[in-house]
GROMACS .gro file of C-alpha atoms in nm:
model
  293
    1MET     CA    1  -1.522  -0.050   1.030
    2ALA     CA    2  -1.436  -0.140   1.390
    3GLN     CA    3  -1.093  -0.058   1.523
    4ASN     CA    4  -0.853  -0.338   1.614
    5ARG     CA    5  -0.702  -0.251   1.951
    6ASP     CA    6  -0.435  -0.523   1.925
    7THR     CA    7  -0.124  -0.358   1.783
    8SER     CA    8   0.120  -0.617   1.920
    9GLY     CA    9   0.225  -0.717   1.567
   10TYR     CA   10   0.376  -0.372   1.503
   11LEU     CA   11   0.738  -0.293   1.583
   12ILE     CA   12   0.626   0.070   1.620
   13ALA     CA   13   0.253   0.143   1.644
   14PRO     CA   14   0.064   0.473   1.666
   15ASP     CA   15   0.009   0.607   2.017
   16PRO     CA   16  -0.295   0.837   1.991
   17GLY     CA   17  -0.291   0.907   2.365
   18ALA     CA   18   0.073   1.013   2.386
   19ALA     CA   19   0.142   1.337   2.571
   20ARG     CA   20   0.220   1.650   2.365
   21LEU     CA   21   0.075   1.513   2.038
   22THR     CA   22  -0.271   1.669   2.078
   23ARG     CA   23  -0.431   1.957   2.266
   24ALA     CA   24  -0.789   1.987   2.391
   25VAL     CA   25  -0.974   2.290   2.254
   26THR     CA   26  -1.332   2.414   2.259
   27GLY     CA   27  -1.541   2.578   1.992
   28THR     CA   28  -1.897   2.599   1.866
   29ASP     CA   29  -2.069   2.388   1.605
   30GLN     CA   30  -2.315   2.484   1.330
   31THR     CA   31  -2.598   2.515   1.585
   32GLY     CA   32  -2.397   2.734   1.821
   33ALA     CA   33  -2.352   2.454   2.074
   34THR     CA   34  -2.019   2.429   2.257
   35VAL     CA   35  -1.800   2.140   2.144
   36ALA     CA   36  -1.474   2.005   2.279
   37LEU     CA   37  -1.224   1.817   2.070
   38ASN     CA   38  -0.858   1.722   2.046
   39VAL     CA   39  -0.646   1.884   1.775
   40VAL     CA   40  -0.299   1.787   1.657
   41GLU     CA   41  -0.004   1.987   1.789
   42GLU     CA   42   0.253   2.137   1.551
   43ARG     CA   43   0.598   2.233   1.668
   44PRO     CA   44   0.921   2.330   1.491
   45LEU     CA   45   1.220   2.097   1.473
   46THR     CA   46   1.548   2.237   1.344
   47ILE     CA   47   1.782   1.981   1.188
   48PHE     CA   48   2.159   2.030   1.183
   49LEU     CA   49   2.414   1.825   0.994
   50ASN     CA   50   2.734   1.868   1.194
   51SER     CA   51   2.764   2.246   1.239
   52ARG     CA   52   2.536   2.343   0.950
   53GLU     CA   53   2.169   2.427   0.999
   54ILE     CA   54   1.978   2.247   0.723
   55VAL     CA   55   1.604   2.301   0.772
   56THR     CA   56   1.329   2.371   1.025
   57ALA     CA   57   1.040   2.131   0.983
   58MET     CA   58   0.693   2.158   1.135
   59THR     CA   59   0.618   1.825   1.299
   60ILE     CA   60   0.413   1.664   1.576
   61GLY     CA   61   0.736   1.611   1.769
   62ASP     CA   62   0.760   1.233   1.809
   63TYR     CA   63   1.068   1.038   1.692
   64PRO     CA   64   1.277   1.351   1.619
   65ALA     CA   65   1.600   1.152   1.570
   66TYR     CA   66   1.439   0.925   1.310
   67LEU     CA   67   1.291   1.228   1.133
   68ALA     CA   68   1.629   1.402   1.114
   69LEU     CA   69   1.815   1.092   0.993
   70GLY     CA   70   1.550   1.008   0.736
   71PHE     CA   71   1.525   1.363   0.604
   72LEU     CA   72   1.901   1.389   0.552
   73ARG     CA   73   1.918   1.043   0.394
   74ASN     CA   74   1.627   1.104   0.158
   75GLN     CA   75   1.771   1.439   0.050
   76GLY     CA   76   2.102   1.273  -0.035
   77MET     CA   77   2.283   1.466   0.237
   78LEU     CA   78   2.375   1.146   0.415
   79ARG     CA   79   2.541   0.904   0.175
   80ALA     CA   80   2.543   0.528   0.219
   81ASP     CA   81   2.912   0.534   0.316
   82ASP     CA   82   2.883   0.819   0.569
   83VAL     CA   83   2.966   0.711   0.924
   84ILE     CA   84   2.721   0.860   1.174
   85THR     CA   85   2.891   0.930   1.506
   86GLY     CA   86   2.598   1.079   1.694
   87VAL     CA   87   2.239   1.201   1.687
   88ASP     CA   88   2.165   1.453   1.962
   89TYR     CA   89   1.813   1.581   2.036
   90ASP     CA   90   1.756   1.884   2.258
   91GLU     CA   91   1.389   1.898   2.355
   92GLU     CA   92   1.412   2.247   2.504
   93LEU     CA   93   1.580   2.398   2.196
   94GLU     CA   94   1.377   2.173   1.959
   95THR     CA   95   1.684   2.078   1.760
   96VAL     CA   96   1.847   1.759   1.634
   97VAL     CA   97   2.216   1.752   1.546
   98VAL     CA   98   2.333   1.462   1.329
   99ARG     CA   99   2.710   1.420   1.342
  100THR     CA  100   2.921   1.235   1.089
  101GLU     CA  101   3.282   1.121   1.092
  102ALA     CA  102   3.365   1.337   0.788
  103GLN     CA  103   3.250   1.696   0.749
  104THR     CA  104   3.003   1.765   0.467
  105SER     CA  105   2.905   2.078   0.273
  106PHE     CA  106   2.580   2.144   0.090
  107GLU     CA  107   2.596   2.510  -0.009
  108ASP     CA  108   2.496   2.439  -0.369
  109LYS     CA  109   2.197   2.232  -0.267
  110LEU     CA  110   2.084   2.489  -0.014
  111LYS     CA  111   2.078   2.754  -0.288
  112LYS     CA  112   1.829   2.562  -0.499
  113LYS     CA  113   1.497   2.450  -0.350
  114THR     CA  114   1.175   2.301  -0.484
  115ARG     CA  115   0.865   2.355  -0.275
  116THR     CA  116   0.654   2.040  -0.282
  117SER     CA  117   0.282   1.971  -0.257
  118GLY     CA  118   0.291   1.829   0.097
  119CYS     CA  119   0.034   1.983   0.331
  120ALA     CA  120   0.312   2.100   0.565
  121VAL     CA  121   0.518   2.236   0.271
  122GLY     CA  122   0.799   1.987   0.232
  123THR     CA  123   1.125   2.079   0.067
  124ILE     CA  124   1.350   1.885  -0.167
  125PHE     CA  125   1.690   2.038  -0.228
  126GLY     CA  126   1.849   2.052  -0.571
  127ASP     CA  127   1.727   1.857  -0.870
  128MET     CA  128   1.435   1.637  -0.767
  129MET     CA  129   1.559   1.355  -0.984
  130GLU     CA  130   1.916   1.379  -0.860
  131GLY     CA  131   2.033   1.052  -0.712
  132LEU     CA  132   1.774   0.836  -0.890
  133GLU     CA  133   1.987   0.759  -1.196
  134GLY     CA  134   2.166   0.472  -1.024
  135VAL     CA  135   1.864   0.339  -0.833
  136THR     CA  136   1.768  -0.019  -0.921
  137LEU     CA  137   1.464  -0.154  -0.739
  138PRO     CA  138   1.449  -0.529  -0.669
  139PRO     CA  139   1.212  -0.738  -0.887
  140VAL     CA  140   1.022  -0.886  -0.593
  141GLN     CA  141   0.666  -1.008  -0.643
  142ILE     CA  142   0.371  -0.890  -0.435
  143ARG     CA  143   0.059  -1.095  -0.367
  144THR     CA  144  -0.269  -0.911  -0.395
  145SER     CA  145  -0.393  -1.114  -0.097
  146ASP     CA  146  -0.121  -0.947   0.110
  147LEU     CA  147  -0.224  -0.603  -0.015
  148TYR     CA  148  -0.585  -0.663   0.086
  149ALA     CA  149  -0.478  -0.792   0.429
  150LEU     CA  150  -0.250  -0.492   0.487
  151ALA     CA  151  -0.516  -0.238   0.392
  152ALA     CA  152  -0.775  -0.402   0.618
  153GLN     CA  153  -0.541  -0.411   0.918
  154ILE     CA  154  -0.400  -0.060   0.871
  155ASN     CA  155  -0.742   0.099   0.834
  156ARG     CA  156  -0.855  -0.063   1.161
  157THR     CA  157  -0.547   0.036   1.361
  158PRO     CA  158  -0.607   0.304   1.630
  159SER     CA  159  -0.422   0.614   1.519
  160LEU     CA  160  -0.378   0.982   1.582
  161TYR     CA  161  -0.567   1.043   1.257
  162LEU     CA  162  -0.875   0.869   1.393
  163GLU     CA  163  -0.832   1.053   1.723
  164ALA     CA  164  -0.783   1.407   1.594
  165GLY     CA  165  -0.757   1.412   1.213
  166ALA     CA  166  -0.542   1.663   1.017
  167ILE     CA  167  -0.256   1.417   0.988
  168HIS     CA  168  -0.099   1.162   0.752
  169GLY     CA  169   0.018   0.808   0.816
  170THR     CA  170   0.294   0.608   0.646
  171ILE     CA  171   0.347   0.241   0.722
  172LEU     CA  172   0.640   0.012   0.644
  173CYS     CA  173   0.515  -0.337   0.563
  174GLN     CA  174   0.651  -0.683   0.480
  175ASP     CA  175   0.430  -0.940   0.307
  176ASN     CA  176   0.094  -0.911   0.492
  177ARG     CA  177   0.236  -0.756   0.809
  178PRO     CA  178   0.255  -0.385   0.891
  179LEU     CA  179   0.579  -0.322   1.081
  180VAL     CA  180   0.629   0.048   1.155
  181TYR     CA  181   0.345   0.302   1.156
  182MET     CA  182   0.447   0.669   1.161
  183GLU     CA  183   0.221   0.976   1.155
  184ASP     CA  184   0.283   1.346   1.104
  185VAL     CA  185   0.126   1.666   0.975
  186GLY     CA  186   0.305   1.614   0.642
  187ARG     CA  187   0.332   1.283   0.457
  188HIS     CA  188   0.696   1.364   0.381
  189ASN     CA  189   0.774   1.378   0.755
  190ALA     CA  190   0.606   1.044   0.817
  191VAL     CA  191   0.805   0.871   0.544
  192ASP     CA  192   1.128   1.037   0.661
  193LYS     CA  193   1.071   0.892   1.009
  194ILE     CA  194   1.048   0.546   0.855
  195ALA     CA  195   1.364   0.607   0.651
  196GLY     CA  196   1.542   0.716   0.968
  197TRP     CA  197   1.427   0.407   1.157
  198MET     CA  198   1.546   0.182   0.874
  199LEU     CA  199   1.883   0.357   0.864
  200SER     CA  200   1.923   0.341   1.240
  201GLU     CA  201   1.826  -0.028   1.262
  202GLY     CA  202   2.001  -0.142   0.942
  203VAL     CA  203   1.677  -0.277   0.794
  204SER     CA  204   1.673  -0.402   0.434
  205ALA     CA  205   1.426  -0.237   0.195
  206ALA     CA  206   1.429  -0.503  -0.077
  207ASP     CA  207   1.126  -0.701   0.046
  208LYS     CA  208   0.923  -0.412   0.187
  209ILE     CA  209   0.605  -0.226   0.090
  210LEU     CA  210   0.541   0.137   0.181
  211TYR     CA  211   0.178   0.226   0.248
  212THR     CA  212   0.063   0.586   0.285
  213THR     CA  213  -0.274   0.742   0.365
  214GLY     CA  214  -0.190   1.040   0.147
  215ARG     CA  215  -0.163   1.116  -0.222
  216LEU     CA  216   0.093   0.940  -0.442
  217THR     CA  217   0.290   1.248  -0.540
  218SER     CA  218   0.628   1.284  -0.708
  219GLU     CA  219   0.788   1.346  -0.369
  220MET     CA  220   0.647   1.024  -0.223
  221VAL     CA  221   0.763   0.825  -0.526
  222ILE     CA  222   1.115   0.974  -0.511
  223LYS     CA  223   1.151   0.917  -0.136
  224THR     CA  224   1.031   0.557  -0.167
  225ALA     CA  225   1.279   0.488  -0.446
  226MET     CA  226   1.562   0.658  -0.255
  227MET     CA  227   1.489   0.421   0.034
  228GLY     CA  228   1.512   0.124  -0.205
  229ILE     CA  229   1.152   0.011  -0.146
  230PRO     CA  230   1.000  -0.139  -0.465
  231VAL     CA  231   0.626  -0.095  -0.389
  232LEU     CA  232   0.427   0.215  -0.285
  233ALA     CA  233   0.056   0.187  -0.209
  234SER     CA  234  -0.218   0.419  -0.089
  235ARG     CA  235  -0.591   0.441  -0.042
  236SER     CA  236  -0.569   0.786  -0.203
  237GLY     CA  237  -0.502   0.896  -0.562
  238PHE     CA  238  -0.211   0.981  -0.790
  239THR     CA  239  -0.044   1.282  -0.946
  240ALA     CA  240   0.065   1.260  -1.310
  241TRP     CA  241   0.429   1.334  -1.229
  242GLY     CA  242   0.428   1.071  -0.956
  243VAL     CA  243   0.306   0.812  -1.206
  244GLU     CA  244   0.558   0.923  -1.468
  245ILE     CA  245   0.854   0.895  -1.232
  246ALA     CA  246   0.735   0.558  -1.098
  247ASN     CA  247   0.727   0.421  -1.453
  248GLN     CA  248   1.073   0.563  -1.527
  249ILE     CA  249   1.236   0.399  -1.226
  250GLY     CA  250   1.035   0.076  -1.220
  251LEU     CA  251   0.848   0.131  -0.893
  252THR     CA  252   0.515  -0.046  -0.843
  253LEU     CA  253   0.254   0.222  -0.771
  254ILE     CA  254  -0.087   0.119  -0.638
  255GLY     CA  255  -0.357   0.367  -0.538
  256ARG     CA  256  -0.727   0.400  -0.460
  257MET     CA  257  -0.713   0.091  -0.238
  258LYS     CA  258  -1.062   0.079  -0.091
  259GLY     CA  259  -1.205  -0.256   0.008
  260GLN     CA  260  -1.188  -0.488  -0.294
  261ARG     CA  261  -1.073  -0.215  -0.535
  262PHE     CA  262  -0.733  -0.075  -0.632
  263VAL     CA  263  -0.558   0.067  -0.938
  264CYS     CA  264  -0.199  -0.012  -1.039
  265LEU     CA  265  -0.045   0.252  -1.267
  266SER     CA  266   0.316   0.129  -1.265
  267GLY     CA  267   0.500  -0.197  -1.205
  268GLU     CA  268   0.212  -0.433  -1.280
  269GLU     CA  269   0.466  -0.711  -1.345
  270ARG     CA  270   0.534  -0.743  -0.969
  271LEU     CA  271   0.172  -0.834  -0.887
  272ILE     CA  272   0.063  -1.192  -0.824
  273ARG     CA  273  -0.317  -1.183  -0.843
  274ASP     CA  274  -0.390  -1.464  -0.599
  275ALA     CA  275  -0.704  -1.312  -0.444
  276ASP     CA  276  -1.049  -1.296  -0.599
  277PRO     CA  277  -1.174  -0.938  -0.547
  278ALA     CA  278  -1.531  -1.066  -0.535
  279LEU     CA  279  -1.444  -1.248  -0.211
  280ILE     CA  280  -1.297  -0.939  -0.043
  281ALA     CA  281  -1.529  -0.740   0.182
  282ASP     CA  282  -1.592  -0.397   0.035
  283GLU     CA  283  -1.569  -0.086   0.250
  284PRO     CA  284  -1.880   0.074   0.393
  285ARG     CA  285  -1.954   0.404   0.225
  286LYS     CA  286  -1.903   0.587   0.551
  287MET     CA  287  -1.548   0.520   0.668
  288GLY     CA  288  -1.359   0.666   0.965
  289ARG     CA  289  -1.052   0.728   0.748
  290LYS     CA  290  -1.084   0.966   0.457
  291ALA     CA  291  -0.961   0.861   0.115
  292SER     CA  292  -0.880   1.208  -0.008
  293THR     CA  293  -0.613   1.321   0.240
   0.00000   0.00000   0.00000
């Protein structure tokens, strides 16, 4: 599938050629021949909330302020009524300090951690279901024609994944338009960047779709719901707990989106099936983007 170099429709698009995101290395292939390739950089980012150190995340290093804001919001450490007075990034120290008008304390949450299945080892503090009891997702309807259009455009967008691999993408969408495309070594980081952008820009979640290139895990479902987004889609597969939680909270969960095919395991009532799958071009067997990331 040919790449579409026009990314003007995105509010934030991937920038595969950005400095510091990849490094050129050399090695040898199966025949012993020398090969050169770009590999993704990983660097630590320590997030502070006021004077308290919260976590050090391994990340590719772009959009650190959005990552910090989104992480704290998705963990419930930033409440909807908290007034943010500053977000300070120090590139040399690799730290972000998020400051709020009122001091906060999270000793209890910091004592109890759950290590998640993200490739970069994400962390959710406290009870994973905490904060979801009061979540009500809007009953918006989603056209399958929009889903097909989104998948086709996203999979043709130039990205760091297609440049160097070993990375996940998460895309905020509205109707048939991808808006913000974030990438990182862990899917949880990519979705946190989107959450941080939405918080910073005051963007409504009610009419949005979240698309991810990675697995539909419990963590992805919880983060999507915490953001207030009613639909989560992926070209990859599901975990049983992810499906169970999606059904409990009424989130529409769509996976294995490849060409004309997809599977909906939760929230079927939101779908308007206005596209005939037989008229949708199927994917070639050999695709540039893997389906199993």
